[in-house]
PDB file of C-alpha atoms in Angstrom:
ATOM      1  CA  UNK A  13      14.232  -4.661  -4.792  1.00  0.00           C
ATOM      2  CA  UNK A  14      11.019  -2.876  -3.768  1.00  0.00           C
ATOM      3  CA  UNK A  15       8.833  -4.286  -1.058  1.00  0.00           C
ATOM      4  CA  UNK A  16       7.790  -4.484   2.559  1.00  0.00           C
ATOM      5  CA  UNK A  17       9.949  -6.065   5.214  1.00  0.00           C
ATOM      6  CA  UNK A  18       8.908  -7.136   8.670  1.00  0.00           C
ATOM      7  CA  UNK A  19      11.101  -8.262  11.514  1.00  0.00           C
ATOM      8  CA  UNK A  20      11.484 -10.446  13.342  1.00  0.00           C
ATOM      9  CA  UNK A  21       9.807 -13.374  11.604  1.00  0.00           C
ATOM     10  CA  UNK A  22       9.139 -15.071  14.955  1.00  0.00           C
ATOM     11  CA  UNK A  23       8.883 -13.348  18.329  1.00  0.00           C
ATOM     12  CA  UNK A  24       8.351 -14.737  21.779  1.00  0.00           C
ATOM     13  CA  UNK A  25       7.048 -12.555  24.566  1.00  0.00           C
ATOM     14  CA  UNK A  26       6.854 -13.151  28.265  1.00  0.00           C
ATOM     15  CA  UNK A  27       3.803 -12.103  30.227  1.00  0.00           C
ATOM     16  CA  UNK A  28       3.898  -8.389  31.095  1.00  0.00           C
ATOM     17  CA  UNK A  29       6.502  -7.529  28.490  1.00  0.00           C
ATOM     18  CA  UNK A  30       6.196  -4.920  25.748  1.00  0.00           C
ATOM     19  CA  UNK A  31       7.515  -5.894  22.332  1.00  0.00           C
ATOM     20  CA  UNK A  32       7.935  -3.905  19.116  1.00  0.00           C
ATOM     21  CA  UNK A  33       7.385  -5.285  15.636  1.00  0.00           C
ATOM     22  CA  UNK A  34       9.207  -3.606  12.792  1.00  0.00           C
ATOM     23  CA  UNK A  35       7.719  -2.736   9.394  1.00  0.00           C
ATOM     24  CA  UNK A  36       9.659  -0.971   6.634  1.00  0.00           C
ATOM     25  CA  UNK A  37       8.666  -0.251   3.035  1.00  0.00           C
ATOM     26  CA  UNK A  38      10.627   1.175   0.129  1.00  0.00           C
ATOM     27  CA  UNK A  39       7.649   1.492  -2.223  1.00  0.00           C
ATOM     28  CA  UNK A  40       7.213   5.219  -1.474  1.00  0.00           C
ATOM     29  CA  UNK A  41       3.683   4.472  -0.267  1.00  0.00           C
ATOM     30  CA  UNK A  42       1.893   7.046   1.874  1.00  0.00           C
ATOM     31  CA  UNK A  43      -0.484   4.677   3.688  1.00  0.00           C
ATOM     32  CA  UNK A  44       0.551   1.859   6.017  1.00  0.00           C
ATOM     33  CA  UNK A  45      -1.476  -0.625   8.053  1.00  0.00           C
ATOM     34  CA  UNK A  46      -1.195  -3.202  10.787  1.00  0.00           C
ATOM     35  CA  UNK A  47      -3.442  -6.254  10.888  1.00  0.00           C
ATOM     36  CA  UNK A  48      -3.770  -9.162  13.222  1.00  0.00           C
ATOM     37  CA  UNK A  49      -4.747 -12.642  12.027  1.00  0.00           C
ATOM     38  CA  UNK A  50      -5.763 -15.443  14.360  1.00  0.00           C
ATOM     39  CA  UNK A  51      -5.873 -19.096  13.248  1.00  0.00           C
ATOM     40  CA  UNK A  52      -8.712 -19.678  10.810  1.00  0.00           C
ATOM     41  CA  UNK A  53      -9.714 -16.011  10.984  1.00  0.00           C
ATOM     42  CA  UNK A  54      -9.631 -13.083   8.632  1.00  0.00           C
ATOM     43  CA  UNK A  55      -7.579  -9.933   9.044  1.00  0.00           C
ATOM     44  CA  UNK A  56      -8.505  -7.420  11.722  1.00  0.00           C
ATOM     45  CA  UNK A  57      -7.247  -3.854  11.475  1.00  0.00           C
ATOM     46  CA  UNK A  58      -5.210  -2.613  14.435  1.00  0.00           C
ATOM     47  CA  UNK A  59      -3.945   0.793  13.280  1.00  0.00           C
ATOM     48  CA  UNK A  60      -3.457   2.615  10.014  1.00  0.00           C
ATOM     49  CA  UNK A  61      -1.592   5.701   8.917  1.00  0.00           C
ATOM     50  CA  UNK A  62      -2.343   7.775   5.844  1.00  0.00           C
ATOM     51  CA  UNK A  63       0.596  10.133   6.180  1.00  0.00           C
ATOM     52  CA  UNK A  64       3.690  10.753   8.276  1.00  0.00           C
ATOM     53  CA  UNK A  65       3.019  11.834  11.881  1.00  0.00           C
ATOM     54  CA  UNK A  66      -0.632  10.800  11.655  1.00  0.00           C
ATOM     55  CA  UNK A  67      -2.368   7.515  12.449  1.00  0.00           C
ATOM     56  CA  UNK A  68      -5.837   6.258  13.353  1.00  0.00           C
ATOM     57  CA  UNK A  69      -7.145   3.394  15.442  1.00  0.00           C
ATOM     58  CA  UNK A  70      -8.590   0.432  13.673  1.00  0.00           C
ATOM     59  CA  UNK A  71     -11.084  -2.050  15.028  1.00  0.00           C
ATOM     60  CA  UNK A  72      -8.878  -3.645  17.700  1.00  0.00           C
ATOM     61  CA  UNK A  73      -6.402  -0.948  18.806  1.00  0.00           C
ATOM     62  CA  UNK A  74      -6.595  -1.611  22.557  1.00  0.00           C
ATOM     63  CA  UNK A  75      -3.270  -2.835  23.909  1.00  0.00           C
ATOM     64  CA  UNK A  76      -1.313  -1.673  20.868  1.00  0.00           C
ATOM     65  CA  UNK A  77       0.538   1.511  19.960  1.00  0.00           C
ATOM     66  CA  UNK A  78       2.202   2.802  16.796  1.00  0.00           C
ATOM     67  CA  UNK A  79       4.317   5.666  15.523  1.00  0.00           C
ATOM     68  CA  UNK A  80       4.885   7.088  12.048  1.00  0.00           C
ATOM     69  CA  UNK A  81       7.919   9.335  12.228  1.00  0.00           C
ATOM     70  CA  UNK A  82       9.187   8.380   8.774  1.00  0.00           C
ATOM     71  CA  UNK A  83       7.295   7.604   5.589  1.00  0.00           C
ATOM     72  CA  UNK A  84       8.965   4.224   5.193  1.00  0.00           C
ATOM     73  CA  UNK A  85       8.547   2.976   8.771  1.00  0.00           C
ATOM     74  CA  UNK A  86       5.491   2.049  10.873  1.00  0.00           C
ATOM     75  CA  UNK A  87       6.480   0.079  13.990  1.00  0.00           C
ATOM     76  CA  UNK A  88       3.869  -1.608  16.159  1.00  0.00           C
ATOM     77  CA  UNK A  89       4.288  -2.037  19.916  1.00  0.00           C
ATOM     78  CA  UNK A  90       2.331  -4.782  21.618  1.00  0.00           C
ATOM     79  CA  UNK A  91       1.958  -3.678  25.214  1.00  0.00           C
ATOM     80  CA  UNK A  92       1.319  -5.688  28.353  1.00  0.00           C
ATOM     81  CA  UNK A  93      -2.261  -4.368  28.227  1.00  0.00           C
ATOM     82  CA  UNK A  94      -2.963  -6.642  25.253  1.00  0.00           C
ATOM     83  CA  UNK A  95      -4.350  -9.716  27.001  1.00  0.00           C
ATOM     84  CA  UNK A  96      -4.178 -12.211  24.170  1.00  0.00           C
ATOM     85  CA  UNK A  97      -1.402 -11.139  21.793  1.00  0.00           C
ATOM     86  CA  UNK A  98      -0.511 -14.522  20.312  1.00  0.00           C
ATOM     87  CA  UNK A  99      -1.258 -14.101  16.599  1.00  0.00           C
ATOM     88  CA  UNK A 100       0.176 -13.525  13.135  1.00  0.00           C
ATOM     89  CA  UNK A 101       0.844  -9.809  12.577  1.00  0.00           C
ATOM     90  CA  UNK A 102       0.785  -8.397   9.073  1.00  0.00           C
ATOM     91  CA  UNK A 103       1.969  -5.002   7.913  1.00  0.00           C
ATOM     92  CA  UNK A 104       0.701  -3.589   4.618  1.00  0.00           C
ATOM     93  CA  UNK A 105       1.038  -0.439   2.561  1.00  0.00           C
ATOM     94  CA  UNK A 106      -0.784   1.277  -0.270  1.00  0.00           C
ATOM     95  CA  UNK A 107      -0.091   4.307  -2.421  1.00  0.00           C
ATOM     96  CA  UNK A 108      -2.635   6.544  -0.729  1.00  0.00           C
ATOM     97  CA  UNK A 109      -5.898   8.286  -1.427  1.00  0.00           C
ATOM     98  CA  UNK A 110      -5.329   8.941  -5.103  1.00  0.00           C
ATOM     99  CA  UNK A 111      -7.083   6.461  -7.350  1.00  0.00           C
ATOM    100  CA  UNK A 112      -8.045   2.893  -6.715  1.00  0.00           C
ATOM    101  CA  UNK A 113      -5.049   1.334  -5.081  1.00  0.00           C
ATOM    102  CA  UNK A 114      -4.355  -2.047  -3.613  1.00  0.00           C
ATOM    103  CA  UNK A 115      -2.577  -3.062  -0.438  1.00  0.00           C
ATOM    104  CA  UNK A 116       0.653  -4.999  -0.465  1.00  0.00           C
ATOM    105  CA  UNK A 117       1.669  -7.130   2.473  1.00  0.00           C
ATOM    106  CA  UNK A 118       4.906  -7.881   4.225  1.00  0.00           C
ATOM    107  CA  UNK A 119       5.840 -11.469   5.142  1.00  0.00           C
ATOM    108  CA  UNK A 120       4.423 -11.183   8.680  1.00  0.00           C
ATOM    109  CA  UNK A 121       5.608 -11.650  12.251  1.00  0.00           C
ATOM    110  CA  UNK A 122       4.362 -14.564  14.314  1.00  0.00           C
ATOM    111  CA  UNK A 123       4.120 -13.545  17.979  1.00  0.00           C
ATOM    112  CA  UNK A 124       3.803 -16.118  20.733  1.00  0.00           C
ATOM    113  CA  UNK A 125       3.296 -15.382  24.410  1.00  0.00           C
ATOM    114  CA  UNK A 126       5.159 -17.782  26.681  1.00  0.00           C
TER     115      UNK A 126
ATOM    116  CA  UNK B  15     -23.338  -7.562  10.393  1.00  0.00           C
ATOM    117  CA  UNK B  16     -19.818  -7.961   9.079  1.00  0.00           C
ATOM    118  CA  UNK B  17     -18.580  -5.568   6.423  1.00  0.00           C
ATOM    119  CA  UNK B  18     -17.463  -8.411   4.149  1.00  0.00           C
ATOM    120  CA  UNK B  19     -18.865 -11.938   4.236  1.00  0.00           C
ATOM    121  CA  UNK B  20     -17.392 -15.096   2.728  1.00  0.00           C
ATOM    122  CA  UNK B  21     -18.248 -18.756   3.057  1.00  0.00           C
ATOM    123  CA  UNK B  22     -15.386 -20.281   5.042  1.00  0.00           C
ATOM    124  CA  UNK B  23     -15.476 -23.553   3.117  1.00  0.00           C
ATOM    125  CA  UNK B  24     -13.611 -25.708   2.541  1.00  0.00           C
ATOM    126  CA  UNK B  25     -14.541 -25.705  -1.114  1.00  0.00           C
ATOM    127  CA  UNK B  26     -13.284 -28.862  -2.780  1.00  0.00           C
ATOM    128  CA  UNK B  27     -12.987 -29.134  -6.561  1.00  0.00           C
ATOM    129  CA  UNK B  28     -11.221 -31.689  -8.774  1.00  0.00           C
ATOM    130  CA  UNK B  29      -8.176 -30.689 -10.750  1.00  0.00           C
ATOM    131  CA  UNK B  30      -9.162 -29.019 -14.023  1.00  0.00           C
ATOM    132  CA  UNK B  31     -12.561 -27.860 -12.783  1.00  0.00           C
ATOM    133  CA  UNK B  32     -13.797 -24.292 -12.260  1.00  0.00           C
ATOM    134  CA  UNK B  33     -13.686 -23.017  -8.690  1.00  0.00           C
ATOM    135  CA  UNK B  34     -16.199 -20.293  -7.809  1.00  0.00           C
ATOM    136  CA  UNK B  35     -15.588 -18.139  -4.756  1.00  0.00           C
ATOM    137  CA  UNK B  36     -18.128 -15.613  -3.540  1.00  0.00           C
ATOM    138  CA  UNK B  37     -18.165 -12.510  -1.376  1.00  0.00           C
ATOM    139  CA  UNK B  38     -20.816 -10.020  -0.285  1.00  0.00           C
ATOM    140  CA  UNK B  39     -20.254  -6.606   1.272  1.00  0.00           C
ATOM    141  CA  UNK B  40     -22.425  -4.203   3.221  1.00  0.00           C
ATOM    142  CA  UNK B  41     -21.118  -0.700   2.369  1.00  0.00           C
ATOM    143  CA  UNK B  42     -22.782   0.595  -0.812  1.00  0.00           C
ATOM    144  CA  UNK B  43     -20.137   3.323  -0.972  1.00  0.00           C
ATOM    145  CA  UNK B  44     -17.365   0.788  -1.484  1.00  0.00           C
ATOM    146  CA  UNK B  45     -14.942   1.845  -4.170  1.00  0.00           C
ATOM    147  CA  UNK B  46     -12.847  -1.121  -5.158  1.00  0.00           C
ATOM    148  CA  UNK B  47     -12.597  -4.839  -4.625  1.00  0.00           C
ATOM    149  CA  UNK B  48      -9.681  -7.191  -4.290  1.00  0.00           C
ATOM    150  CA  UNK B  49      -8.963 -10.893  -4.133  1.00  0.00           C
ATOM    151  CA  UNK B  50      -5.952 -12.139  -2.211  1.00  0.00           C
ATOM    152  CA  UNK B  51      -4.573 -15.651  -2.021  1.00  0.00           C
ATOM    153  CA  UNK B  52      -3.001 -16.804   1.233  1.00  0.00           C
ATOM    154  CA  UNK B  53      -1.068 -20.025   1.558  1.00  0.00           C
ATOM    155  CA  UNK B  54      -0.868 -21.568   5.005  1.00  0.00           C
ATOM    156  CA  UNK B  55       1.608 -19.681   7.200  1.00  0.00           C
ATOM    157  CA  UNK B  56       2.260 -17.019   4.562  1.00  0.00           C
ATOM    158  CA  UNK B  57       1.065 -13.465   4.002  1.00  0.00           C
ATOM    159  CA  UNK B  58      -1.704 -12.601   1.507  1.00  0.00           C
ATOM    160  CA  UNK B  59      -0.743 -11.914  -2.093  1.00  0.00           C
ATOM    161  CA  UNK B  60      -2.897  -9.905  -4.465  1.00  0.00           C
ATOM    162  CA  UNK B  61      -4.243 -11.864  -7.419  1.00  0.00           C
ATOM    163  CA  UNK B  62      -7.060  -9.696  -8.811  1.00  0.00           C
ATOM    164  CA  UNK B  63      -8.729  -6.341  -8.385  1.00  0.00           C
ATOM    165  CA  UNK B  64     -11.895  -4.929  -9.932  1.00  0.00           C
ATOM    166  CA  UNK B  65     -13.450  -1.476  -9.792  1.00  0.00           C
ATOM    167  CA  UNK B  66     -16.325  -1.497 -12.293  1.00  0.00           C
ATOM    168  CA  UNK B  67     -19.397  -3.654 -12.694  1.00  0.00           C
ATOM    169  CA  UNK B  68     -18.919  -6.656 -14.915  1.00  0.00           C
ATOM    170  CA  UNK B  69     -16.155  -9.152 -15.468  1.00  0.00           C
ATOM    171  CA  UNK B  70     -12.403  -8.787 -15.466  1.00  0.00           C
ATOM    172  CA  UNK B  71     -10.211 -11.594 -16.728  1.00  0.00           C
ATOM    173  CA  UNK B  72      -6.538 -12.247 -16.007  1.00  0.00           C
ATOM    174  CA  UNK B  73      -5.244 -15.593 -17.197  1.00  0.00           C
ATOM    175  CA  UNK B  74      -7.161 -18.360 -15.428  1.00  0.00           C
ATOM    176  CA  UNK B  75      -8.795 -15.893 -13.059  1.00  0.00           C
ATOM    177  CA  UNK B  76     -12.004 -13.916 -13.606  1.00  0.00           C
ATOM    178  CA  UNK B  77     -13.362 -11.410 -11.107  1.00  0.00           C
ATOM    179  CA  UNK B  78     -17.032 -10.481 -11.310  1.00  0.00           C
ATOM    180  CA  UNK B  79     -18.606  -7.434  -9.658  1.00  0.00           C
ATOM    181  CA  UNK B  80     -22.261  -6.578  -9.205  1.00  0.00           C
ATOM    182  CA  UNK B  81     -22.566  -3.372  -7.186  1.00  0.00           C
ATOM    183  CA  UNK B  82     -26.381  -3.418  -7.219  1.00  0.00           C
ATOM    184  CA  UNK B  83     -26.350  -6.792  -5.468  1.00  0.00           C
ATOM    185  CA  UNK B  84     -23.203  -5.924  -3.452  1.00  0.00           C
ATOM    186  CA  UNK B  85     -21.604  -9.099  -4.650  1.00  0.00           C
ATOM    187  CA  UNK B  86     -18.146  -9.937  -5.951  1.00  0.00           C
ATOM    188  CA  UNK B  87     -16.871 -13.305  -7.069  1.00  0.00           C
ATOM    189  CA  UNK B  88     -13.706 -14.988  -8.264  1.00  0.00           C
ATOM    190  CA  UNK B  89     -13.667 -17.795 -10.809  1.00  0.00           C
ATOM    191  CA  UNK B  90     -10.587 -19.966 -11.208  1.00  0.00           C
ATOM    192  CA  UNK B  91     -10.585 -21.975 -14.435  1.00  0.00           C
ATOM    193  CA  UNK B  92      -8.590 -25.175 -14.906  1.00  0.00           C
ATOM    194  CA  UNK B  93      -7.959 -25.380 -11.153  1.00  0.00           C
ATOM    195  CA  UNK B  94      -4.583 -26.776 -10.135  1.00  0.00           C
ATOM    196  CA  UNK B  95      -3.465 -28.328  -6.837  1.00  0.00           C
ATOM    197  CA  UNK B  96      -1.198 -25.283  -6.448  1.00  0.00           C
ATOM    198  CA  UNK B  97      -4.353 -23.140  -6.246  1.00  0.00           C
ATOM    199  CA  UNK B  98      -5.169 -24.787  -2.915  1.00  0.00           C
ATOM    200  CA  UNK B  99      -5.109 -21.900  -0.456  1.00  0.00           C
ATOM    201  CA  UNK B 100      -7.379 -19.520   1.416  1.00  0.00           C
ATOM    202  CA  UNK B 101      -8.846 -16.737  -0.720  1.00  0.00           C
ATOM    203  CA  UNK B 102      -9.547 -13.434   0.975  1.00  0.00           C
ATOM    204  CA  UNK B 103     -11.996 -10.899  -0.392  1.00  0.00           C
ATOM    205  CA  UNK B 104     -11.166  -7.275   0.453  1.00  0.00           C
ATOM    206  CA  UNK B 105     -13.214  -4.146  -0.071  1.00  0.00           C
ATOM    207  CA  UNK B 106     -12.000  -0.559   0.032  1.00  0.00           C
ATOM    208  CA  UNK B 107     -14.685   1.549   1.651  1.00  0.00           C
ATOM    209  CA  UNK B 108     -15.739   5.149   1.384  1.00  0.00           C
ATOM    210  CA  UNK B 109     -12.831   6.070   3.672  1.00  0.00           C
ATOM    211  CA  UNK B 110     -10.322   5.666   0.890  1.00  0.00           C
ATOM    212  CA  UNK B 111      -7.628   4.104   2.941  1.00  0.00           C
ATOM    213  CA  UNK B 112      -9.667   1.681   5.008  1.00  0.00           C
ATOM    214  CA  UNK B 113      -9.896  -1.849   3.699  1.00  0.00           C
ATOM    215  CA  UNK B 114     -12.250  -4.519   5.002  1.00  0.00           C
ATOM    216  CA  UNK B 115     -11.361  -8.184   4.696  1.00  0.00           C
ATOM    217  CA  UNK B 116     -13.562 -11.233   4.727  1.00  0.00           C
ATOM    218  CA  UNK B 117     -12.537 -14.227   6.803  1.00  0.00           C
ATOM    219  CA  UNK B 118     -11.571 -16.135   3.673  1.00  0.00           C
ATOM    220  CA  UNK B 119     -12.662 -19.247   1.797  1.00  0.00           C
ATOM    221  CA  UNK B 120     -10.407 -22.282   1.923  1.00  0.00           C
ATOM    222  CA  UNK B 121     -10.069 -23.949  -1.477  1.00  0.00           C
ATOM    223  CA  UNK B 122      -8.867 -27.530  -1.911  1.00  0.00           C
ATOM    224  CA  UNK B 123      -8.069 -28.699  -5.430  1.00  0.00           C
ATOM    225  CA  UNK B 124      -7.843 -32.485  -5.525  1.00  0.00           C
ATOM    226  CA  UNK B 125      -5.457 -34.134  -8.027  1.00  0.00           C
TER     227      UNK B 125
END
């Protein structure tokens, strides 16, 4: 069954704690993305990666970090430097630069700061 | 100015009516255009994409693109209560792998 998985579904973080959100895809897509969605808001791009071992900052990268060591995996770490991390985090992937290609989304991780 | 603009709504239509959702974008170099549906608490799911000027129909959905006016719309015919959701417009810019999303239009279809 091809698709994008994210874990955990719900995550609770204490103040000052780093947490890592998992994103895995078996679609053989080159490009992967992380978005943040706040209540009643659209999606804001955190980081994206077009190829293994390469990634670029999006519009709101401060307080976040990523890695892309494998094609199928793009984990996101929310660091203690992110002052307001409570949000719905969405991972997406797309085939890559060839042709007009759409993004597919994982089910999301809802992060709450206690 | 935002890259992609949508009216936040809510847009309320009676069951069986046509719902018209609109989106404007700022980057004239934009390559392709997408409509996603997002139910409350869920992730977005792709419902339509369009690359060329004109109309594209898929079942009850029609996407319309006018690159000269930098305008893309989504028509939903015979609206059903199950169509009640937030509809996100997305635009793929000149940087092939960067997508810009609007803030979404909330659609309510009343039985």
